Coordinates of C-alpha atoms in Angstrom, one line a residue:
X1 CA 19.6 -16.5 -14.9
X2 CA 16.4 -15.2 -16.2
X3 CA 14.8 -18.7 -16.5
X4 CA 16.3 -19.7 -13.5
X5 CA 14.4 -16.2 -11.8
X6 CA 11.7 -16.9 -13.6
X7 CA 11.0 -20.7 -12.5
X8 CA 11.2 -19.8 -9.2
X9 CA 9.1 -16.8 -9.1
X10 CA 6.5 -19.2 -10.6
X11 CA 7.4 -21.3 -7.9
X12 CA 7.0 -19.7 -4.9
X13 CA 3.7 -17.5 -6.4
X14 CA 1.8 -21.1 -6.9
X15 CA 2.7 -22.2 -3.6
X16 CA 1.3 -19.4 -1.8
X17 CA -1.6 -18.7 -4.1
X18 CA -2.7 -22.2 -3.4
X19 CA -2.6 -21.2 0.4
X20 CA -3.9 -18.2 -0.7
X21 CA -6.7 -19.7 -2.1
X22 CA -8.1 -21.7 0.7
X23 CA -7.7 -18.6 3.0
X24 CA -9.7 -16.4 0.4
X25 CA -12.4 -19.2 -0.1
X26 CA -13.1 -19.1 3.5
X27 CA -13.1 -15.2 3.2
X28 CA -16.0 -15.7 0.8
X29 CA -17.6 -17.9 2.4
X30 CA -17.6 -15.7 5.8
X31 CA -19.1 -13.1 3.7
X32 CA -21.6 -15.3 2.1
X33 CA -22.4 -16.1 5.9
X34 CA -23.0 -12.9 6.5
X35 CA -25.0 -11.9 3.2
X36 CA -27.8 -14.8 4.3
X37 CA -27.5 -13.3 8.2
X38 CA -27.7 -9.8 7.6
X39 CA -28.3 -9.2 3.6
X40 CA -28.0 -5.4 2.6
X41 CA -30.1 -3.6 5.2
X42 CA -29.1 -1.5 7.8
X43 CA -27.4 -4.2 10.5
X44 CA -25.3 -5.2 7.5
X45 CA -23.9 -1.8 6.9
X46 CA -23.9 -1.2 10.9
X47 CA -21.1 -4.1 11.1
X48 CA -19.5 -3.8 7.8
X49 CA -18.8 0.1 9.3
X50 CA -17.6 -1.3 12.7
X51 CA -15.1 -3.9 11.3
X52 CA -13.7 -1.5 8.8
X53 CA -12.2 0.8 11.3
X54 CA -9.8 -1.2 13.1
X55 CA -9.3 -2.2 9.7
X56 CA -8.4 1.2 8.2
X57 CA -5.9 1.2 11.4
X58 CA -4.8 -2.2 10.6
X59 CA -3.4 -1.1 7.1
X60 CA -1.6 1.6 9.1
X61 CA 0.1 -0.2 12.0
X62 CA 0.4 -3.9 10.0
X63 CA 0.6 -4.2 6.1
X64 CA 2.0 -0.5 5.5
X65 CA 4.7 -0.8 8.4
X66 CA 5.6 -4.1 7.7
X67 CA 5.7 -4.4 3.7
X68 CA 6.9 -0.4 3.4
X69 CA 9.6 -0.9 6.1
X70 CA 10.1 -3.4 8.5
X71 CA 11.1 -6.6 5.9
X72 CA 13.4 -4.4 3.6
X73 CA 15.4 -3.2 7.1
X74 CA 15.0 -6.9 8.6
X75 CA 16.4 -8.2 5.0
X76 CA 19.3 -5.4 5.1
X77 CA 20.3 -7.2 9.1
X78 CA 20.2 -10.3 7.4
X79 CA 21.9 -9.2 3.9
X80 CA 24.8 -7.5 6.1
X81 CA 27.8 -9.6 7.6
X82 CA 28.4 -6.8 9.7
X83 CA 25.6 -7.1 11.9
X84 CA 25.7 -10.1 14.5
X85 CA 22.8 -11.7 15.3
X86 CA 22.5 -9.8 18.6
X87 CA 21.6 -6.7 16.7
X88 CA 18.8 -8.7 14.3
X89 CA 17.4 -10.2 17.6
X90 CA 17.9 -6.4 19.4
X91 CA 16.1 -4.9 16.1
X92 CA 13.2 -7.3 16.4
X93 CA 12.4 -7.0 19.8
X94 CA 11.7 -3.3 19.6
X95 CA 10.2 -3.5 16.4
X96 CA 7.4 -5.6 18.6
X97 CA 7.3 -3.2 21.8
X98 CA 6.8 -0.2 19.3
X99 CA 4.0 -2.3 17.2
X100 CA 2.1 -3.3 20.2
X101 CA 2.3 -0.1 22.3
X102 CA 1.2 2.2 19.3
X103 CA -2.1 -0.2 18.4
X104 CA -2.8 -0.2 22.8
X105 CA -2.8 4.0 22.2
X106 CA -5.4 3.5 19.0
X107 CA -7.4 0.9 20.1
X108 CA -7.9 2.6 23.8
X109 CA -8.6 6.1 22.1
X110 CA -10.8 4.4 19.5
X111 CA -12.7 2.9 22.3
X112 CA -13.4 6.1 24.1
X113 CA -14.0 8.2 21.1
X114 CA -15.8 5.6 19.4
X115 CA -19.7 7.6 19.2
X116 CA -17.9 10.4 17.4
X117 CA -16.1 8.4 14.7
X118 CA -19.2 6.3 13.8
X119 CA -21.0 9.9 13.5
X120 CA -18.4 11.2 11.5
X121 CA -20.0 8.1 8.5
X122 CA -23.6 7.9 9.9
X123 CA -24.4 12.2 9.7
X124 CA -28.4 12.1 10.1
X125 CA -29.3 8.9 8.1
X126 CA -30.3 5.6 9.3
X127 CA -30.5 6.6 13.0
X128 CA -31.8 3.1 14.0
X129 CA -28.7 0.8 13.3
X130 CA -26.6 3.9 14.6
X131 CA -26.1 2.4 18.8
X132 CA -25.5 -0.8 16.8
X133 CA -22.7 0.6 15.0
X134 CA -21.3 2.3 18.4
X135 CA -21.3 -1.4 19.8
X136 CA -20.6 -3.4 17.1
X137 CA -17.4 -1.0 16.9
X138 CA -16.3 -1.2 20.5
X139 CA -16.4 -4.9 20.5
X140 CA -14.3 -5.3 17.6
X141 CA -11.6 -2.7 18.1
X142 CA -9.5 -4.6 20.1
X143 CA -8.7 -6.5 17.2
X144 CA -6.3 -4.0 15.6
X145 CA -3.7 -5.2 18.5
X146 CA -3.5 -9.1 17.6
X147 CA -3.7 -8.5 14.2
X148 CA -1.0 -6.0 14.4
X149 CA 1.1 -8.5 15.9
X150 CA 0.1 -11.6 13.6
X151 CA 0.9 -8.7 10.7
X152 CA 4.6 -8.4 12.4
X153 CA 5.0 -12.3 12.8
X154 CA 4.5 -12.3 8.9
X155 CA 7.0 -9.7 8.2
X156 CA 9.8 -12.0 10.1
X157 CA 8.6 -15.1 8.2
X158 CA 8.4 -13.2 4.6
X159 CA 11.9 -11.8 5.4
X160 CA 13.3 -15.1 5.3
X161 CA 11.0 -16.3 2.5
X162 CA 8.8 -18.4 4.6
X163 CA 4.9 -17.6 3.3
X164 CA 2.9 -20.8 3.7
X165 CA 2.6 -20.3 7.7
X166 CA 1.5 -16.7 7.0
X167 CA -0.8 -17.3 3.6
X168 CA -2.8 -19.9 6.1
X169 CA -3.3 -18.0 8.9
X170 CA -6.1 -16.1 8.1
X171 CA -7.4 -19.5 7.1
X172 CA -8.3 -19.9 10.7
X173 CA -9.4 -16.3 11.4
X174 CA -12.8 -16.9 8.8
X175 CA -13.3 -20.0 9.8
X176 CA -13.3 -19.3 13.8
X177 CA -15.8 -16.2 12.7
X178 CA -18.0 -18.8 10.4
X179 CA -18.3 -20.3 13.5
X180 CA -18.9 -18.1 16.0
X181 CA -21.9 -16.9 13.8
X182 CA -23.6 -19.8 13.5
X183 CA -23.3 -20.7 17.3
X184 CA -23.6 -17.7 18.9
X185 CA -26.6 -16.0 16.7
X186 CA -29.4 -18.0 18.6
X187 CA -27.8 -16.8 21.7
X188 CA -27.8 -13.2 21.0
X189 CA -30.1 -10.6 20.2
X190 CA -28.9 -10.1 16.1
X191 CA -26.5 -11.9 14.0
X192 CA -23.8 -9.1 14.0
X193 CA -23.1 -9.7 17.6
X194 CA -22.3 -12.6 16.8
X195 CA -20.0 -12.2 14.5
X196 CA -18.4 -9.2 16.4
X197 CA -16.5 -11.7 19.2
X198 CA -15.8 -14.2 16.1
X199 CA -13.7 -11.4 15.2
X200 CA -11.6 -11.2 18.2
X201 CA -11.2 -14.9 18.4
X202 CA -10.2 -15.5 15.2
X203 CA -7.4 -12.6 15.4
X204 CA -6.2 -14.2 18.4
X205 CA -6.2 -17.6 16.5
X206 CA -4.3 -16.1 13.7
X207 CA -1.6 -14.7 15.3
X208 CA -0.5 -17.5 17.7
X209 CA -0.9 -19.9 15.1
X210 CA 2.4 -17.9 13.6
X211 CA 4.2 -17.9 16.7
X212 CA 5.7 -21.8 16.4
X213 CA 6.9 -20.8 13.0
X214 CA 8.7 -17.9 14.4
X215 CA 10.3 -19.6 16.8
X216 CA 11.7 -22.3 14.9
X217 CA 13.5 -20.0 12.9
X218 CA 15.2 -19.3 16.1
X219 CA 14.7 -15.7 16.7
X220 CA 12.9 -14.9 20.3
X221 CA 9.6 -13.2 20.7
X222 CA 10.3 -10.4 23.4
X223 CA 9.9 -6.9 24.0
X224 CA 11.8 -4.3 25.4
X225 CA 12.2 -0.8 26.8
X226 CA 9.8 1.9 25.4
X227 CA 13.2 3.6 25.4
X228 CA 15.2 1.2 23.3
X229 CA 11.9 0.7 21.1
X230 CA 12.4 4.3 19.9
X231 CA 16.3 4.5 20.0
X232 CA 17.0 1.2 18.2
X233 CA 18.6 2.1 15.0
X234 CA 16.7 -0.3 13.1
X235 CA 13.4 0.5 14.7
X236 CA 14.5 4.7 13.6
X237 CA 15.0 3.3 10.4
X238 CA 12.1 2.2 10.2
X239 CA 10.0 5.0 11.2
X240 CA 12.2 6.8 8.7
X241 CA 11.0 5.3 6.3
X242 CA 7.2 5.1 7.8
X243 CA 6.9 8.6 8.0
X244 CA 7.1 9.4 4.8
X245 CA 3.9 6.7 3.9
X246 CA 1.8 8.4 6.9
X247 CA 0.8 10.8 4.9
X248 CA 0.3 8.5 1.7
X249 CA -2.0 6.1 4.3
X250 CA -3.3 8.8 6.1
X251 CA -4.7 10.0 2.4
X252 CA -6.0 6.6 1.6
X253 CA -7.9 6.3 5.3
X254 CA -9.3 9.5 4.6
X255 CA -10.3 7.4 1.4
X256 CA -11.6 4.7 2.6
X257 CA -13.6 7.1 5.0
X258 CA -14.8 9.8 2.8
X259 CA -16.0 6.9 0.5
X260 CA -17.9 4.9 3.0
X261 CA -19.6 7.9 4.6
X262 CA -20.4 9.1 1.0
X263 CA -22.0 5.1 0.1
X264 CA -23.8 5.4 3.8
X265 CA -25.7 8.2 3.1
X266 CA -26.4 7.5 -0.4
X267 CA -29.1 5.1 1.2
X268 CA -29.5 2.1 2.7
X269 CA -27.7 -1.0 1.9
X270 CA -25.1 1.0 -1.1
X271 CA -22.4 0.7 1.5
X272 CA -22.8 -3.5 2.3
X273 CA -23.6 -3.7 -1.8
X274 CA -20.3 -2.0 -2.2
X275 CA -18.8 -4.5 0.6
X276 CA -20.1 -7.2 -1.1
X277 CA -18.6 -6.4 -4.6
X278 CA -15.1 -5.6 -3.0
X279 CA -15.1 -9.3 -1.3
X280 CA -15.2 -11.2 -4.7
X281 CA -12.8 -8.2 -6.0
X282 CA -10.1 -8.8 -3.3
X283 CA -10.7 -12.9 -3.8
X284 CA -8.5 -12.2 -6.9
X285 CA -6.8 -10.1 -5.5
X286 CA -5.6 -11.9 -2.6
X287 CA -4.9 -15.1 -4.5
X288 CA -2.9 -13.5 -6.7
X289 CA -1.7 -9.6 -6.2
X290 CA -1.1 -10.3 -2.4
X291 CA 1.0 -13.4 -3.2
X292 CA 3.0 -12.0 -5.7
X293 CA 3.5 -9.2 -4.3
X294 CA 4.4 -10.7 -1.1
X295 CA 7.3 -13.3 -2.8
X296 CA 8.9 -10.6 -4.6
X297 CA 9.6 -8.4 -2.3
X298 CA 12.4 -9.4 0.0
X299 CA 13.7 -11.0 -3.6
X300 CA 13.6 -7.5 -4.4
X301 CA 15.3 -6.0 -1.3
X302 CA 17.9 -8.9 -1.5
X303 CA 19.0 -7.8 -5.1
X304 CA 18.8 -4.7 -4.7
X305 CA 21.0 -4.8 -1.8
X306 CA 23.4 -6.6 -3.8
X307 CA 23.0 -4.2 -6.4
X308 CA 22.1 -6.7 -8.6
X309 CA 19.7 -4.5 -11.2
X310 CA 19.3 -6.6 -14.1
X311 CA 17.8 -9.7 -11.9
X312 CA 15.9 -6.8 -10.1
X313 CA 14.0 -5.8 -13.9
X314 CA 13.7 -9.1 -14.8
X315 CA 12.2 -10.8 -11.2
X316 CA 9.5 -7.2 -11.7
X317 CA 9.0 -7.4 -15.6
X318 CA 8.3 -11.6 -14.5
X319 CA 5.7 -10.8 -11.9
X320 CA 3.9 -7.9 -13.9
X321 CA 3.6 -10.8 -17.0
X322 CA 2.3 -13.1 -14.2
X323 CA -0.8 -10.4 -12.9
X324 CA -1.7 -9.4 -16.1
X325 CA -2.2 -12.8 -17.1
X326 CA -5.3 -13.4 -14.4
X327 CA -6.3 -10.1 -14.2
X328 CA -7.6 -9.2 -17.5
X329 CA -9.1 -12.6 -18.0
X330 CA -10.9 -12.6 -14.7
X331 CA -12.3 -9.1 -15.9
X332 CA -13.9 -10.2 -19.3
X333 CA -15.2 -13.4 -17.6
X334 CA -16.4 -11.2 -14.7
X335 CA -18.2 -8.9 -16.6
X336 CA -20.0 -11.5 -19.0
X337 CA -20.5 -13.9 -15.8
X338 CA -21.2 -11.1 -13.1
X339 CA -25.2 -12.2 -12.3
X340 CA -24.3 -15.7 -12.4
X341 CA -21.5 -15.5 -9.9
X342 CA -22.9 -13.0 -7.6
X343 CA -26.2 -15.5 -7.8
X344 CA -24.1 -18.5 -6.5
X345 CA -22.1 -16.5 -3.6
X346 CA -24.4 -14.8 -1.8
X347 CA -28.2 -15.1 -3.0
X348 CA -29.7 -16.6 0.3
X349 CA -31.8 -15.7 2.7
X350 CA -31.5 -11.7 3.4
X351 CA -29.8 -11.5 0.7
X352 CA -33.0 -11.1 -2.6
X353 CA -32.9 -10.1 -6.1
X354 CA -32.5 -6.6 -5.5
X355 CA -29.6 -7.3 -3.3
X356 CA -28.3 -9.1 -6.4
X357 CA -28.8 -6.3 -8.7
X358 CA -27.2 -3.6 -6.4
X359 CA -24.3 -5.4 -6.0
X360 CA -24.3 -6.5 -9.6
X361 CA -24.5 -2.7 -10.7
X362 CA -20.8 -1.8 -8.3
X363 CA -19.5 -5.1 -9.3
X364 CA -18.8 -4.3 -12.7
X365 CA -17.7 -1.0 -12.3
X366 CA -15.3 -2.6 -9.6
X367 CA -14.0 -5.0 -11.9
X368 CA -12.5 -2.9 -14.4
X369 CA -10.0 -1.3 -12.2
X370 CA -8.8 -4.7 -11.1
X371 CA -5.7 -5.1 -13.5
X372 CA -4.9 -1.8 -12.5
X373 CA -5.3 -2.9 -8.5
X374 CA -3.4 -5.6 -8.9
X375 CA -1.0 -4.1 -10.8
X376 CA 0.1 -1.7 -8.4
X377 CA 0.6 -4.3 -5.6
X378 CA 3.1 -5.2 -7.8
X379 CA 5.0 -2.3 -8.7
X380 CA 4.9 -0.9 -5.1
X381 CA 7.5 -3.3 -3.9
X382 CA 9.9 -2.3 -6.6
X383 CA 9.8 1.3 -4.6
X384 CA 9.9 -0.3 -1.2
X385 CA 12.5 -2.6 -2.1
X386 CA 15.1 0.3 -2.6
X387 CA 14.0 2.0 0.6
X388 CA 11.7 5.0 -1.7
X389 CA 8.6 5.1 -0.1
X390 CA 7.9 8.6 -0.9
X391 CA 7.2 8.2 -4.6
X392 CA 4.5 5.6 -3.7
X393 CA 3.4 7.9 -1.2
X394 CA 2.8 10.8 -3.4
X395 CA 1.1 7.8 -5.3
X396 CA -1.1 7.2 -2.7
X397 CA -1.8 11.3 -2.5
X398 CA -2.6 11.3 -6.2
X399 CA -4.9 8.1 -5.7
X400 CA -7.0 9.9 -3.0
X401 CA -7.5 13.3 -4.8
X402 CA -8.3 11.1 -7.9
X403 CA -10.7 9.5 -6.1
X404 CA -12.5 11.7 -3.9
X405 CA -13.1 14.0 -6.5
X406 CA -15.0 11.4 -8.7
X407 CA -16.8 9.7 -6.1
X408 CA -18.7 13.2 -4.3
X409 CA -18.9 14.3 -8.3
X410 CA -21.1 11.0 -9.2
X411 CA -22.4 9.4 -5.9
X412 CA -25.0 12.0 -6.5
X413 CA -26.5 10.9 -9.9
X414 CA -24.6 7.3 -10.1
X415 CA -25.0 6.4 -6.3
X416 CA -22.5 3.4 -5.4
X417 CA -22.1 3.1 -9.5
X418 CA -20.1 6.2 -9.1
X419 CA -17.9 5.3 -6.3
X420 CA -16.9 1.9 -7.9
X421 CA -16.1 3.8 -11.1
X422 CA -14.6 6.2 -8.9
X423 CA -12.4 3.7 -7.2
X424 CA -11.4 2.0 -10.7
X425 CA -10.2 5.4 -12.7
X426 CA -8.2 6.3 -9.4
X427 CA -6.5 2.6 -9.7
X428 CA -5.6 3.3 -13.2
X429 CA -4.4 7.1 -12.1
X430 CA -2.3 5.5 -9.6
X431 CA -0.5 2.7 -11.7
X432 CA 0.3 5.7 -14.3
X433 CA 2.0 7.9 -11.6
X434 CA 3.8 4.4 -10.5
X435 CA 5.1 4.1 -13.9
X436 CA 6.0 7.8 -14.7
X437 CA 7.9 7.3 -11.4
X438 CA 10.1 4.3 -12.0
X439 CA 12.8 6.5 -13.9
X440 CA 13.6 8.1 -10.0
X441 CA 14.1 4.4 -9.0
X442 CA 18.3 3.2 -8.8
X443 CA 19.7 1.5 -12.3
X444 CA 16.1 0.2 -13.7
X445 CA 15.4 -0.1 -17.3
X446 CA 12.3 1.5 -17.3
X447 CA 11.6 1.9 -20.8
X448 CA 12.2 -2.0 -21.3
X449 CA 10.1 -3.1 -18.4
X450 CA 7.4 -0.2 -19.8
X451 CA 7.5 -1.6 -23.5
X452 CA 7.0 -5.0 -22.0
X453 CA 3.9 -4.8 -20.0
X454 CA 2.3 -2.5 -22.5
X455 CA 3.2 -5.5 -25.5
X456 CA 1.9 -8.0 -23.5
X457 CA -1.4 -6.5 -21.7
X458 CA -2.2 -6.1 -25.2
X459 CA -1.7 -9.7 -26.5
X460 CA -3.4 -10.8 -23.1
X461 CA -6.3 -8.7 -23.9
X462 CA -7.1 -10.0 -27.1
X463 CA -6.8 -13.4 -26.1
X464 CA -9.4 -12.4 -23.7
X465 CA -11.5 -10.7 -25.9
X466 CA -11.4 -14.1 -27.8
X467 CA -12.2 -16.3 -25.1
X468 CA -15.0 -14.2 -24.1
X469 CA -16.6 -14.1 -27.4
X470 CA -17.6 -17.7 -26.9
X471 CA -18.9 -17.5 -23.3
X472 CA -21.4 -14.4 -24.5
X473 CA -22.6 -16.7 -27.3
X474 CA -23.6 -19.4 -25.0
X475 CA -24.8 -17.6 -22.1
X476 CA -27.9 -17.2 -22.3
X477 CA -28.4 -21.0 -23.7
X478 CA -26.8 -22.2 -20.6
X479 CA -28.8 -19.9 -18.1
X480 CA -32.4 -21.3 -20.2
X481 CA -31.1 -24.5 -19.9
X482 CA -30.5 -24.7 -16.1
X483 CA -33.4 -22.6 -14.8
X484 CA -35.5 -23.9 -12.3
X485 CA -33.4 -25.9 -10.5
X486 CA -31.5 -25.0 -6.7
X487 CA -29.1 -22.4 -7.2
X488 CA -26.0 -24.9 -6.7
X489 CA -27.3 -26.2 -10.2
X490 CA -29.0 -23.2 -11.6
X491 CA -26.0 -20.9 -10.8
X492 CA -23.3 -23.2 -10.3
X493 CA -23.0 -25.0 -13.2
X494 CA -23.4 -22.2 -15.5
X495 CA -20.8 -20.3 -14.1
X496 CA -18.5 -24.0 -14.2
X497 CA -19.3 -24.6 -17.5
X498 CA -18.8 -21.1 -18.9
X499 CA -15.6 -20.9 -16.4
X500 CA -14.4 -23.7 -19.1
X501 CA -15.0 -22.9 -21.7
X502 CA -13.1 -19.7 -21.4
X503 CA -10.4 -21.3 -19.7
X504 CA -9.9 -23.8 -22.7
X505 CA -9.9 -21.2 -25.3
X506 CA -7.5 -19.0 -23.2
X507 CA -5.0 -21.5 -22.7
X508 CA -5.2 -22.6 -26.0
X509 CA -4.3 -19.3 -27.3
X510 CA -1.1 -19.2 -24.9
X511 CA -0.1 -22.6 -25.5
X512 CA -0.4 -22.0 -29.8
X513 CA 1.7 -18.9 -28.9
X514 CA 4.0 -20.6 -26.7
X515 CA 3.6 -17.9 -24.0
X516 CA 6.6 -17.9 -21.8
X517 CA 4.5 -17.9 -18.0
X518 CA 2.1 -20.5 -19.5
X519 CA 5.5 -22.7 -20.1
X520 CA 6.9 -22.1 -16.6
X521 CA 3.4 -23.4 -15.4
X522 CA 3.7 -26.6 -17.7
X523 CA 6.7 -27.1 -16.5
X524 CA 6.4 -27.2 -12.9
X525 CA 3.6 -29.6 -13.1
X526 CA 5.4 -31.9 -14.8
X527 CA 7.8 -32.1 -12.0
X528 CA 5.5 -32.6 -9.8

C-alpha cells in the first residue's frame, strides 16, 4: 500500500508540477516584463500596491475558502452514498451565488473606498506615484470577482482529482497580461496602465477557460437564491468552517499590509525589490508546494473520511520527503547562484545594477525561509483534511505576531533585509506551531511522521551542502570566463552550467544512497 501511495503521489505531483511549471515560467516572465517597463522606481511600487489588494482579498474569498473548506465538504457529498446527486448539484450552486455575491460587496466597497486604503500604505512618502496608485487600483479591483470564480471552478475540478485544467489556467492569465503590456504601452500614457486591463482580461481568460472542464464532469454551473446560498447545509458547513480561518487570514492580510506599508515607506523601490525577490520565491513554490499541496489534499479528505489513518501518515510523511527534497537544494544553489540568476531574470532596461543588488540583498534573506514555506503548504492540508481549521488558524495568528514584530523591529536599521528575514523566522515559527499541533489531529502518528522529516531534512541537507561545495569552487571561474558577453551568455550559461553541476552531484548522492523519492522518479520515467 505504501509503495502503491507512494507511486502515485509521485505521479500526480509530476503531472501538475509540469503544468505548473509552464504557468510559473510565464509568471516570471510577466514579471521580468514588468522589471524592464517599470524597474524599481516609484510606478513599479504604485502597481505592485494596486494588484496586491484584490489579491490580499483573493486569498480570502478563493484559495482560503476553497482549499480550507469547500473541497473537503464537496469530497464528503461525494465520499457519502447518502447524498444523491441533487444535493452535490444543490451544494454547488450556492457555493457559487455566495462566492460571487461576497467578492460584488468587496470589490464595489473597494472601489469607493479605494483613496483611503492606498493611504493607509502610502502615509506621506512618495506623493507623486500616489493618484497612480488610486487608479492603477480601481482598474484592477474588479478582478477579485473572476478570479474568485476561476478559484471555485478549481476547487470542483481538485475535488475530483482533476488538476491539469486548473495548473494551466493561469498559463493564460500571464500571457494575456505579457500581452496587453507590450501592445497597449505605446498607446497609453505609462506602462502600468497597461498592464492594469491585462489584468482583467487575463482573469476573465482564466476562469472561462475552466468552465468546459467543469461541465464535462457533468455538474451545472448555476446560481441560486441569496436565501438558499446561506441556508444550504453544505454552504453553512462551509462557512463553519471559514469562520474560524477569518481570523487566521484576517491576521495574515493585516500581514501582508503592515509589511508592504512598512517596505513603502522604507524608501523608494524596497517594496517592488521585495516584489521581485518573492516572484522567483513563489516560482518554487508554485511548481512544487502548490502542486503538492493541491494533490494531496482531497487524497487526504478521502482517507480520512474513510478513517483510513495509516495511508493518511504515510500519503503526508510521502509529500513532506518530496518538498524537502527541492526545497533545501534550491536554497543552497540559490544563495551561492543568487546574482547570477537575479542577473538573467530581470536585468533590462529600468531595471540597473542597483536594482540587482536591492533585490539580491531580500533575495537571500527570502530564500532561507523557503523549506519552511513550503513546508507548511504541506502540512496545512493534513488540518483541513479533518475539517480542523482552527489549529492552522491560531498558526496563522502566531505567524503574524512573529512577523510583525520582527519586521517594524529591523526595517528600521535592515530596511527590506529585515522584512525578508522577518518573513523567513515567522515561516519557520509557523511550521513549528504546525508540528507541535499535529498530536490534536484524529489517529496520526506524530512522533513517526516527526522523526522522519527531521532524519531526512538532515540527510537532504548534507547532500546539499555537498553539492554546493563544488558550485562555490567554480563560481567565480565560470563568471571570469563568460564576462563580456550578452547577458543570455554572460548570465545564462553560468547559472546552466552551475545548475549542473549541482544537479549531478545531488542526484548522485541519492542514487549511491538509493533514496526512496529519487526511485519513484526513476521509475516512472521508465514507464514512460
Amino acid at each position: 500500500m505504501e509503495n502503491k501511495k507512494s507511486h502515485s503521489l509521485v505521479k500526480s505531483g509530476i503531472r501538475l508540477s509540469l503544468v505548473t511549471l509552464l504557468s510559473r515560467i510565464l509568471g516570471l516572465v510577466r514579471e521580468m516584463t514588468k522589471a524592464a517597463f517599470l524597474g524599481t522606481g516609484g510606478l513599479a511600487d504604485a502597481f505592485g500596491i494596486a494588484f496586491q489588494l484584490p489579491n490580499l482579498f483573493r486569498r480570502l474569498f478563493a484559495e482560503n475558502s476553497i482549499s480550507v473548506a469547500f473541497i473537503p465538504t464537496f469530497r464528503a457529498y461525494i465520499e457519502d452514498e447518502q447524498n444523491d446527486k441533487r444535493a452535490t448539484q444543490d451544494f454547488i450552486s450556492a457555493t457559487l451565488t455566495l462566492v460571487t455575491f461576497l467578492t460584488t460587496v468587496v470589490v464595489t466597497l473597494g472601489i469607493i473606498f479605494t483613496p483611503l486604503l492606498i493611504k493607509l500604505f502610502y502615509g506621506n512618502s512618495d506623493p507623486q506615484s500616489f493618484p497612480e496608485a488610486v487608479l492603477l487600483t480601481r482598474i484592477m479591483f474588479p478582478y477579485l470577482v473572476v478570479v474568485s470564480v476561476a478559484a471555485f471552478f478549481q476547487g470542483i475540478l481538485n475535488g475530483i482529482n482533476i488538476f491539469a485544467p486548473s495548473g494551466f489556467a493561469p498559463v493564460l492569465f500571464n500571457a494575456v497580461v505579457i500581452a496587453a503590456t507590450y501592445a497597449l504601452s505605446p498607446r497609453m500614457e505609462n506602462p502600468a496602465r497597461a498592464m492594469a486591463p491585462g489584468v482583467i482580461a487575463g482573469g476573465v481568460v482564466q476562469m472561462l477557460f475552466q468552465l468546459p472542464f467543469v461541465l464535462r464532469t457533468g455538474w451545472r454551473v448555476s446560481c441560486t437564491s441569496l436565501k438558499n446560498a446561506f441556508t444550504n447545509p453544505g454552504t453553512r458547513r462551509v462557512i463553519a468552517l471559514v469562520l474560524p480561518t477569518i481570523i487566521g487570514m484576517a491576521a495574515y492580510q493585516v500581514n501582508d499590509v503592515v509589511s508592504s506599508t512598512l517596505a513603502k515607506r522604507a524608501g523608494v523601490g524596497v517594496y517592488a525589490s521585495l516584489q521581485y525577490s518573492l516572484r522567483l520565491q513563489e516560482l518554487i513554490l508554485g511548481i512544487f508546494a502548490v502542486s503538492i499541496g493541491s494533490v494531496i489534499l482531497p487524497d487526504m479528505a478521502g482517507l480520512a473520511q474513510k478513517k483510513q489513518w495509516d495511508d493518511f501518515t504515510t500519503l503526508l510523511i510521502r509529500a513532506m520527503h518530496i518538498i524537502t527534497l527541492i526545497a533545501i537544494p534550491v536554497t543552497f544553489y540559490s544563495l551561492i547562484c543568487g546574482r547570477e540568476i537575479i542577473s538573467l531574470v530581470y536585468k533590462s532596461r529600468n531595471f540597473t545594477d542597483e536594482s540587482v543588488a536591492m533585490t539580491l540583498a531580500v533575495f537571500r534573506f527570502h530564500m532561507v525561509g523557503l523549506a519552511f514555506i513550503a513546508l507548511n503548504r504541506i502540512l496545512a492540508p493534513a488540518f483541513y483534511a479533518q475539517q480542523n481549521t482552527t489549529l492552522p488558524t491560531l498558526a496563522g495568528m502566531f505567524n503574524f505576531a512573529v512577523n510583525i514584530t520582527l519586521a517594524a523591529l529591523l526595517v528600521k536599521a535592515m530596511r527590506g533585509i529585515g522584512i525578508a528575514l522577518a518573513l523567513s523566522v515567522a515561516s519557520f515559527a509557523n511550521t513549528v506551531f504546525l508540528f507541535c499541533a499535529m498530536p490534536r489531529l484524529h489517529s496520526v502518528e506524530t512522533k513517526k511522521i516527526v522523526k522522519a522529516f527531521v532524519l531526512y531534512a538532515l540527510k537532504i541537507t548534507a547532500f546539499s551542502a555537498v553539492a554546493a561545495l563544488p558550485v562555490y569552487a567554480a563560481l567565480p571561474h565560470l563568471v571570469n570566463f563568460f564576462a563580456g558577453h550578452t547577458r543570455l551568455i554572460s548570465n545564462g550559461a553560468v547559472v546552466a552550467l552551475s545548475a549542473t553541476l549541482f544537479a549531478f552531484v545531488g542526484v548522485a548522492l541519492l542514487v549511491l544512497t538509493k533514496d526512496d523519492i529519487a526511485k519513484a522518479i526513476v521509475a516512472k520515467v521508465r514507464r514512460k
